[in-house]
């Protein structure tokens, strides 16, 4: 499982020109899944996301987590996070889970994340053509890979 986390002052996702999910200050989480992803991956990544201290304190130091500032969270599925560009110029998505499996993984991940998060999590619509808008605050962008726990 790979996620790209962006600290935002606002973010939204539209499907067919209709807003289906939006937040103010918080985290936009783009999530990509592999066939081998399991509950342990979802729990580890969820714990990391919720406890990341990437919001500024009074001194302007990134020292606060989501709970400290009552942050919002928007989670959007993005299979292209598993793109391989090793050969040629056309990305391969062979490591990405097939849609039926990925949808289950996406739903499992949101369920695990929601169980640890105090606010309702906003989401996109799995498999839809989504338009994601955001104002990256900082900018702060962090990548987490559950198979490469650095």
Phi, psi and omega in degrees: 000134175237142174227145170247123183249127178238128174283125186233154170268342172193152177203150178209161175227133180244145172230126183053043178065012177249132177290123179251345178200139178203153177218162168267228179301131179164215184236131167264123181244115174265125188236130176239143188238149174249161177303324186278356180298141183221178181309319181298324177294314181297318181293316181296313181294317179302314179300317179298312183301309185294328184261001177300129178263083184235011175255144184288140172271189183299334181270003180080015180262136177289097187220003184242147177258181182306313183295327182295332183242007182057048183292153171270167177215131177238121181247127182232130177287136180211094183296337183292352175296340179262020179295137173248127180245022182301316182248130174064198184247357178260116182299144174256139180246028185299332179281343180287142178296147175298153187308317182294322177287316181300321180298317178297317180297318179301312180295320178297315181299313179299320179298315179295315180297316181297325180295335181260349188252137188281339181252159176296132179273129175277150182220166169272195176244118185305132175081353181280160171279104187254147174247112183258126177244142180203155169243104181287125184267110177135291356287145175233118179223129182231138179249132178233134179236118184292344179268351180224077189281080179261000000 
